[in-house]
Coordinates of C-alpha atoms in Angstrom, one line a residue:
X1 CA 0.0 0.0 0.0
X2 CA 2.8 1.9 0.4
X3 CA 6.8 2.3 -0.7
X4 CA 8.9 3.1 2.3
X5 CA 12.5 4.2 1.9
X6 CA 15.3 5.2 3.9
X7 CA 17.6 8.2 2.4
X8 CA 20.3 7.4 0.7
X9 CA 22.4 9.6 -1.8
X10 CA 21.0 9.5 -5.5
X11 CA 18.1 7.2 -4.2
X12 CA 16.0 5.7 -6.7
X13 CA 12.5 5.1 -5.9
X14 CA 9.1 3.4 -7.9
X15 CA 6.4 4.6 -6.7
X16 CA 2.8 3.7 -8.6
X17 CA 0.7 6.3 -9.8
X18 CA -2.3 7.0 -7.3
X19 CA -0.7 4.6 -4.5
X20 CA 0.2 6.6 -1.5
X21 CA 4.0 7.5 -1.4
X22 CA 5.6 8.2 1.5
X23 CA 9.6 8.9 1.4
X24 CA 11.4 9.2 5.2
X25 CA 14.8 12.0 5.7
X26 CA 16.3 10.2 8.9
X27 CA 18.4 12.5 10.9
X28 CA 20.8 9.9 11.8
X29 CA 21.8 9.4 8.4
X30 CA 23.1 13.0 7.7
X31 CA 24.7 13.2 11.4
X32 CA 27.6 11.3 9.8
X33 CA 28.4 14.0 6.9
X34 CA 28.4 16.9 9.5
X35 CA 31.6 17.4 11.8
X36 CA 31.2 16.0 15.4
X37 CA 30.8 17.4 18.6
X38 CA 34.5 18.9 20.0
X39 CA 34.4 16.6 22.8
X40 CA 35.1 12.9 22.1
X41 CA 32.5 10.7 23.1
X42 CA 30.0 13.1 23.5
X43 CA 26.5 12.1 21.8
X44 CA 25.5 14.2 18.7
X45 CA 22.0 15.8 18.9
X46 CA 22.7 18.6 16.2
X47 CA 19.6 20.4 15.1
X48 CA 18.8 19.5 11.5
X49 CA 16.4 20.9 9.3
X50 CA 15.4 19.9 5.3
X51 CA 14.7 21.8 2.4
X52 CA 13.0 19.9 -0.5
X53 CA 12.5 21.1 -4.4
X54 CA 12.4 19.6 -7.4
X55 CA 15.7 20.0 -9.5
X56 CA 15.8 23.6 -11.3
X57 CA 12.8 25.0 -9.6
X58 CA 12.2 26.4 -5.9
X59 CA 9.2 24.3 -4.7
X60 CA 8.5 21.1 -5.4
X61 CA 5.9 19.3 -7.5
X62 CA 2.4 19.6 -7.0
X63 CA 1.7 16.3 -5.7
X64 CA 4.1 15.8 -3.0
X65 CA 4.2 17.7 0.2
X66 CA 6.9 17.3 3.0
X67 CA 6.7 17.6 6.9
X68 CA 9.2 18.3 9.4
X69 CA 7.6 18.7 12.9
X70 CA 10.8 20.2 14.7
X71 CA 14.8 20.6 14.0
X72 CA 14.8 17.1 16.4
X73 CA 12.8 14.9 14.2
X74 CA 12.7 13.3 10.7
X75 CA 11.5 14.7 7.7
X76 CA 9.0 13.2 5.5
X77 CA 8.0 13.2 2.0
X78 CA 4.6 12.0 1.3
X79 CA 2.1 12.5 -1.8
X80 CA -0.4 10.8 -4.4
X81 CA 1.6 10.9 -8.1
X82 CA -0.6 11.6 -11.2
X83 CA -0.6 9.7 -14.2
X84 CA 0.8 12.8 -16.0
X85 CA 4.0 12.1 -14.6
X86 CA 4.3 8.2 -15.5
X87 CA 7.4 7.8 -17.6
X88 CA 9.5 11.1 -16.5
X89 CA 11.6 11.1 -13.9
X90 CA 11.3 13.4 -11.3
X91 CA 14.1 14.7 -9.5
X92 CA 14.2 15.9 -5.9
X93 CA 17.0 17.5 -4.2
X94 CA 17.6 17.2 -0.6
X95 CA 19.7 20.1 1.5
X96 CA 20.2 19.3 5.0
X97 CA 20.9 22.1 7.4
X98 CA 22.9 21.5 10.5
X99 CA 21.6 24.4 12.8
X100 CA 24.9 24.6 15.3
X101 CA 27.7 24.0 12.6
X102 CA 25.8 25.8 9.7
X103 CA 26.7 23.1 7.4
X104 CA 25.2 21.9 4.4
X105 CA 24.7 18.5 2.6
X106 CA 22.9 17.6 -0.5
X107 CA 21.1 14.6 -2.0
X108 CA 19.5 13.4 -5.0
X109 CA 16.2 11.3 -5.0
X110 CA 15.2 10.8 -8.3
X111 CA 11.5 9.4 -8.5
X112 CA 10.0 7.1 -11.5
X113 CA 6.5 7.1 -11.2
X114 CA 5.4 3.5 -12.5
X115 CA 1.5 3.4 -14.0
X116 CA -0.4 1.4 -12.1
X117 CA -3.2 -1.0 -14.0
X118 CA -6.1 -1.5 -11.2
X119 CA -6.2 3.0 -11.4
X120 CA -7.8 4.1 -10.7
X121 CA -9.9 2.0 -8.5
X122 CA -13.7 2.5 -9.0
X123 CA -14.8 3.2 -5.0
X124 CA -13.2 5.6 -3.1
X125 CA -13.8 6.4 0.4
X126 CA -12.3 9.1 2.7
X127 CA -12.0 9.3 6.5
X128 CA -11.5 12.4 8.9
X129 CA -9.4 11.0 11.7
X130 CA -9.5 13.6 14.9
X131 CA -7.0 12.4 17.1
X132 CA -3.8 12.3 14.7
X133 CA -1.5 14.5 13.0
X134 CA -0.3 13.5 9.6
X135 CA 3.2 12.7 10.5
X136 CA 1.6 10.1 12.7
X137 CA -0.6 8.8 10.1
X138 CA 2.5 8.6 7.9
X139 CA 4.4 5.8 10.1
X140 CA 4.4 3.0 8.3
X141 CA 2.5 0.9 11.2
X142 CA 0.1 3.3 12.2
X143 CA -1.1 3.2 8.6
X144 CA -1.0 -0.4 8.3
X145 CA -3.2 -0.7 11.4
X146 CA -5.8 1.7 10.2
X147 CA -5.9 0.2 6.4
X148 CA -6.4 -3.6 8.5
X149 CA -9.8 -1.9 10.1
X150 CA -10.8 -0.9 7.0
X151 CA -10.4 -4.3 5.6
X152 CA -12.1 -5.7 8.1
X153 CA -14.9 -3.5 8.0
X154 CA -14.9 -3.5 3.8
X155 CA -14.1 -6.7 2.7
X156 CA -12.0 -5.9 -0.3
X157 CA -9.9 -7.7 -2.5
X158 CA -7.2 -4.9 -3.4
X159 CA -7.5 -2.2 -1.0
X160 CA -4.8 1.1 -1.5
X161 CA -4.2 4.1 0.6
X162 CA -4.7 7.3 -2.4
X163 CA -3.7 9.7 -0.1
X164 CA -3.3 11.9 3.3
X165 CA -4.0 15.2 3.9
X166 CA -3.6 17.3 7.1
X167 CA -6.6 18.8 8.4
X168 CA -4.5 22.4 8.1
X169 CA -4.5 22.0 4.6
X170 CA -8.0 21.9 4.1
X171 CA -8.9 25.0 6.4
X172 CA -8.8 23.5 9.9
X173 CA -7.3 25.6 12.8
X174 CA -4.3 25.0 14.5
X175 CA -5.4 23.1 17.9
X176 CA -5.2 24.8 21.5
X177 CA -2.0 23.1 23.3
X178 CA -4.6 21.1 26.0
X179 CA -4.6 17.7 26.6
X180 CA -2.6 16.9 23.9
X181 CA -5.0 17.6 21.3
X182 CA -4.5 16.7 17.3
X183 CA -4.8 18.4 14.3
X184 CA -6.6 15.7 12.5
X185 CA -6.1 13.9 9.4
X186 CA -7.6 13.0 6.0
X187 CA -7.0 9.5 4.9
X188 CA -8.3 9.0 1.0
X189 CA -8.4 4.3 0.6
X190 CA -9.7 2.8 -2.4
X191 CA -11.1 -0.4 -3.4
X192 CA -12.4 -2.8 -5.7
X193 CA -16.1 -3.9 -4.3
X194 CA -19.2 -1.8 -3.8
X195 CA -19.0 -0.2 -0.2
X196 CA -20.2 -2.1 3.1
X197 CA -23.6 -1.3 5.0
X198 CA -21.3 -0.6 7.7
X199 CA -20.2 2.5 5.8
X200 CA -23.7 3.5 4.0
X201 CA -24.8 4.0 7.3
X202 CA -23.8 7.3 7.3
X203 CA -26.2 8.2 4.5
X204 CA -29.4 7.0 6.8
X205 CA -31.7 10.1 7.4
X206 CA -31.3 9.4 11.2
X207 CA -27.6 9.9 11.2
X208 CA -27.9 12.8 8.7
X209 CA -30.1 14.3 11.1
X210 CA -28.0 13.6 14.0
X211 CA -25.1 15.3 12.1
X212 CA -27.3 18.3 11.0
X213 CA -27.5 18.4 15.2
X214 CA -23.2 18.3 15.6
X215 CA -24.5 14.9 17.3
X216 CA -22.2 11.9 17.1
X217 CA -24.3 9.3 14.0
X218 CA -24.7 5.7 15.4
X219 CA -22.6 3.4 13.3
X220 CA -22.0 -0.4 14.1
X221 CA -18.8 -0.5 13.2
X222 CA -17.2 2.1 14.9
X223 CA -15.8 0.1 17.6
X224 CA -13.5 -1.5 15.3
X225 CA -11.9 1.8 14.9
X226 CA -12.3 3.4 18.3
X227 CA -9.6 1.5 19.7
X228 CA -7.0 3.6 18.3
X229 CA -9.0 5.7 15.9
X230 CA -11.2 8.2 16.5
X231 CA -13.1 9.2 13.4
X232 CA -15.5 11.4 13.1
X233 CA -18.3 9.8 10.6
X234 CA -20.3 12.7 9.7
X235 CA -17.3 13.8 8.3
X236 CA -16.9 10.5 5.7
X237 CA -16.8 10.8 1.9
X238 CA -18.2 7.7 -0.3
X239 CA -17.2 8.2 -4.2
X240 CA -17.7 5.7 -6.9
X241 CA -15.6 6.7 -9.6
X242 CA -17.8 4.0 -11.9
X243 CA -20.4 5.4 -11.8
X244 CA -19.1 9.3 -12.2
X245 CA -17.1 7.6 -15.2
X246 CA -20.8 6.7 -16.5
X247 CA -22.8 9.7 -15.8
X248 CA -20.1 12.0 -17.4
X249 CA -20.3 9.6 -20.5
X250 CA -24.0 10.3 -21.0
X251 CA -24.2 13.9 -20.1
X252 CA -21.0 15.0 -22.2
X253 CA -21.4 15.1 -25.3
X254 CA -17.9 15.5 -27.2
X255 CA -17.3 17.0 -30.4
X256 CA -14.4 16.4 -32.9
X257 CA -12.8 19.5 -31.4
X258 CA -13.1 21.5 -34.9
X259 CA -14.5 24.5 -35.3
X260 CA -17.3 25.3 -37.9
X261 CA -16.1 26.8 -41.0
X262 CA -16.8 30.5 -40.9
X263 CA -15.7 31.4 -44.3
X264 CA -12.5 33.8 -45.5
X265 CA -11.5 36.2 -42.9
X266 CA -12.0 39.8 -44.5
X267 CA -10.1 42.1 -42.6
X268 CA -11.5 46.1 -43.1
X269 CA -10.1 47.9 -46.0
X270 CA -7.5 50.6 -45.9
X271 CA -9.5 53.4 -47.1
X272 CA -12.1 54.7 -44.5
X273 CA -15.0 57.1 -45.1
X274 CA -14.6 60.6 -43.9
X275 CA -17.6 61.1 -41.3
X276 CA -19.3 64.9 -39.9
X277 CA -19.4 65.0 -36.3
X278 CA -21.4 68.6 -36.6
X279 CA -24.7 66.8 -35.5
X280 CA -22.6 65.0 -33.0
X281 CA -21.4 68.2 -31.5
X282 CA -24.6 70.1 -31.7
X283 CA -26.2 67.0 -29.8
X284 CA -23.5 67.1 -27.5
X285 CA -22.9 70.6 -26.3
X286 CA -24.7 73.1 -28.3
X287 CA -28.4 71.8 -26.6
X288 CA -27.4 71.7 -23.0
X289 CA -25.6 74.7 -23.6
X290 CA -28.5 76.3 -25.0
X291 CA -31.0 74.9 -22.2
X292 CA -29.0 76.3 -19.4
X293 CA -28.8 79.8 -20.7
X294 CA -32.8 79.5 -21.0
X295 CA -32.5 78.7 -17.1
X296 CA -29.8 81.1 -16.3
X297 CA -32.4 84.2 -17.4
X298 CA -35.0 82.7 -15.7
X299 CA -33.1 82.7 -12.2
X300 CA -31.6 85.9 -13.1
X301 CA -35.4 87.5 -14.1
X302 CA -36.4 86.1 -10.6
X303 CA -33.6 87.0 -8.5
X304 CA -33.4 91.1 -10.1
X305 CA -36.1 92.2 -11.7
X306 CA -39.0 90.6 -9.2
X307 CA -37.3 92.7 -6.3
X308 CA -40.3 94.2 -4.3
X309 CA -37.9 97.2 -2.8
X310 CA -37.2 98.3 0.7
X311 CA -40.5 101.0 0.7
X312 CA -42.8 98.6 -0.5
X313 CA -41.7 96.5 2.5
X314 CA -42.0 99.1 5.1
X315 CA -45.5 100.2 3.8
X316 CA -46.7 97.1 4.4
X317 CA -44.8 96.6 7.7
X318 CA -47.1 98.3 10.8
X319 CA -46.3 101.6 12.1
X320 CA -45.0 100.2 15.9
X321 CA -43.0 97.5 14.3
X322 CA -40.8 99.9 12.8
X323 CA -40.6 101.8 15.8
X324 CA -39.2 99.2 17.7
X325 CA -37.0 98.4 15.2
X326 CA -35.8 101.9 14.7
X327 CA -35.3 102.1 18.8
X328 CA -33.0 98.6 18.9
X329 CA -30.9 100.0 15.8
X330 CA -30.5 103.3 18.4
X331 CA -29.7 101.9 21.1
X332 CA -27.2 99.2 19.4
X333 CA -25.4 101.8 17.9
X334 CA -25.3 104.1 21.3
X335 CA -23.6 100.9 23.1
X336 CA -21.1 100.7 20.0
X337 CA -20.2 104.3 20.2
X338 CA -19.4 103.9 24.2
X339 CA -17.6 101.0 23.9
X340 CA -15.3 102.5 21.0
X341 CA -14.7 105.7 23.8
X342 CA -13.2 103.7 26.9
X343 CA -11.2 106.7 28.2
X344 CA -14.1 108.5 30.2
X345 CA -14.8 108.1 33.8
X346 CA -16.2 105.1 35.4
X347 CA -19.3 105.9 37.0
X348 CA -19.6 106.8 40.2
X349 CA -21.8 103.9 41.2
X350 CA -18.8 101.8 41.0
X351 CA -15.8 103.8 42.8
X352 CA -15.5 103.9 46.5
X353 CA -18.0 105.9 48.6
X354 CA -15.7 105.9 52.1
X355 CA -12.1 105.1 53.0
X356 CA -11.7 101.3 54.0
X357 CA -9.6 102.2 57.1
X358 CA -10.8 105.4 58.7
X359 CA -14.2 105.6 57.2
X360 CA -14.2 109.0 55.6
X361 CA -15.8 110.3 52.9
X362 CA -13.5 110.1 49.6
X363 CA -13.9 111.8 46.9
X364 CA -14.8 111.2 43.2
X365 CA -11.5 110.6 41.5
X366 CA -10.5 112.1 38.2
X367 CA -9.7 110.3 35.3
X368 CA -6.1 111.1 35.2
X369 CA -5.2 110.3 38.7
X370 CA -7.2 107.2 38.9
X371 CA -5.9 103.7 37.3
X372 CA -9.5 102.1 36.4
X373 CA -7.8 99.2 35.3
X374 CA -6.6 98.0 38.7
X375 CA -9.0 99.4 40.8
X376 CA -11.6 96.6 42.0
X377 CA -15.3 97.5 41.2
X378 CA -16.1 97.2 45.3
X379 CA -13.1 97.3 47.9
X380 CA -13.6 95.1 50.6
X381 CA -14.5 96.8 54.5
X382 CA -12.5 96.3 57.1

């Protein structure tokens, strides 16, 4: 179900075409390229880190994605080829990066992608597997554990892990740290025979409804997984590529992938007509010029030459209206004139009347011996 290789330099590997690939970078085998530790006889625990791409390019092929948890663990290479890439050779090159010596090493993993003649098989099923990360999944006897469940629960004849895909890749969130919670995984199988009830039980209205509800669906055969996998069946994709094959091949209708004759191409000639854009311009500006001068000596009739005048408007205004408003025009322009002249004498209301200390009478002071702009409006009695 699945090719498992250890790295070696200028590996060559066969993987099938829509068979589950899955390529291991063990740490200990690049601890021997890198310098050892000073001390003799000290253990080597050098931080390493991997960068994958496919030869003359910075990323790497479509179909294979690579894992490295932490700069203490190995580094995995994992994917589904296409048949696109049966027959052509795929180069991968391998850096390794030692973190504390900064040292590099390279490797070559060349990849031939064999065509597989059961592909691709007709039923497909995919399950969501909550508590496991993808690196997890990847282990060779993890995988094999989970693919024996399946068997046992779908009866098969030729039964092939397609591929695995991380929850994160398909829009999950990265889980809280607590209680050592998973990320979750996608595990793609196919087979040969019709699925099992055990796995159309999903599709029952009651279990529908229960998922509708975030409600765990009551399938009989989920204590064959529960052991060590916890999947979460409404969650479960059932595709029977048969049939799909079949309903495309009715509904598709193909042509011979020629286009209808539409005759010679006659491309303009060289000699164009001369045209009058005088219509074009009256159209354009002449008539909404023309309609907003109209409006511009209408407004300009209303606004001057409708003017009733000032006389008209006192005539009709009553005789003690005006004569209040003639009083508040006097007296606002009295209280302008005396604030304009601020050099006169305060009143007498507000200077002192006795002395604060022997009580006499004081007399009104002139303007030129008295500071009215420090004197207090009331001085305080002793």
């Amino acid at each position: 179900y699945t090719i498992l290789s250890k790295v070696h330099s200028d590996r060559n590997v066969y993987p099938s075409a829509g068979v589950l690939f899955v390529h291991v970078l063990e740490r200990e085998y690049f601890k021997g390229e890198f310098p050892p530790y000073p001390k003799p006889g000290e253990i080597s625990n050098d931080p390493i880190t991997f960068n994958t791409n496919l030869m003359g390019y910075p990323d790497r092929p479509g179909w294979l994605r690579y894992i490295q948890r932490t700069p203490y663990s190995d580094g995995v290479l994992y994917g589904s080829p296409t048949v696109e890439n049966v027959g052509k050779p795929t180069i991968i090159e391998i850096t390794a990066y030692n973190r504390r010596t900064f040292e590099t090493a390279r490797h070559n993993l060349i990849i031939n992608i064999m065509s597989a003649e059961d592909f691709p098989l007709p039923y497909q099923a995919e399950f969501f597997i909550r508590n496991m990360n993808v690196e997890e999944m990847l282990a060779s006897e993890v995988l094999g554990d989970f693919l024996g469940a399946v068997k046992n629960v779908w009866q098969p004849e030729r039964l092939n892990a397609i591929n695995i895909t991380s929850a994160l890749d398909r829009g999950g969130r990265v889980p809280l740290p607590i209680n050592d919670m998973k990320e979750g995984v996608y595990v793609m199988v196919g087979a040969d025979v019709p699925f099992s009830s055990c796995l159309r039980e999903v599709e029952n209205p009651q279990n529908q409804l229960r998922c509708s509800q975030e409600m765990e669906p009551v399938i009989t055969c989920d204590k064959k997984f529960r052991t060590q996998f916890h999947i979460d069946w409404c969650k479960i994709s059932l595709v029977s590529y048969f049939i799909f094959c079949i309903k495309m091949m009715f509904e598709v209708i193909r042509g011979e992938g020629i286009l209808p004759d539409g005759g010679e191409y006659k491309p303009p000639s060289d000699t164009l007509k001369s045209r009058d854009y005088y219509s074009d311009f009256l159209i354009t500006l002449a008539v909404p010029s023309a309609i907003a001068l109209v409006l511009f000596l209408i407004l300009a009739y209303i606004m001057c030459c409708r003017r009733e005048g000032v006389e008209k408007r006192n005539m009709q205004t009553p005789d003690i209206q005006l004569v209040h408003h003639s009083a508040i025009q006097k007296s606002t322009k009295e209280l302008r004139d005396m604030s304009k002249n601020r050099e006169i004498a305060w009143p007498l209301s507000t200077l002192p009347v006795f002395h604060p200390v022997t009580g006499e009478i004081v007399p009104a002071l002139h303007t030129d011996s008295y500071d009215n702009t420090s004197m207090p409006l009331m001085q305080t009695q002793q």
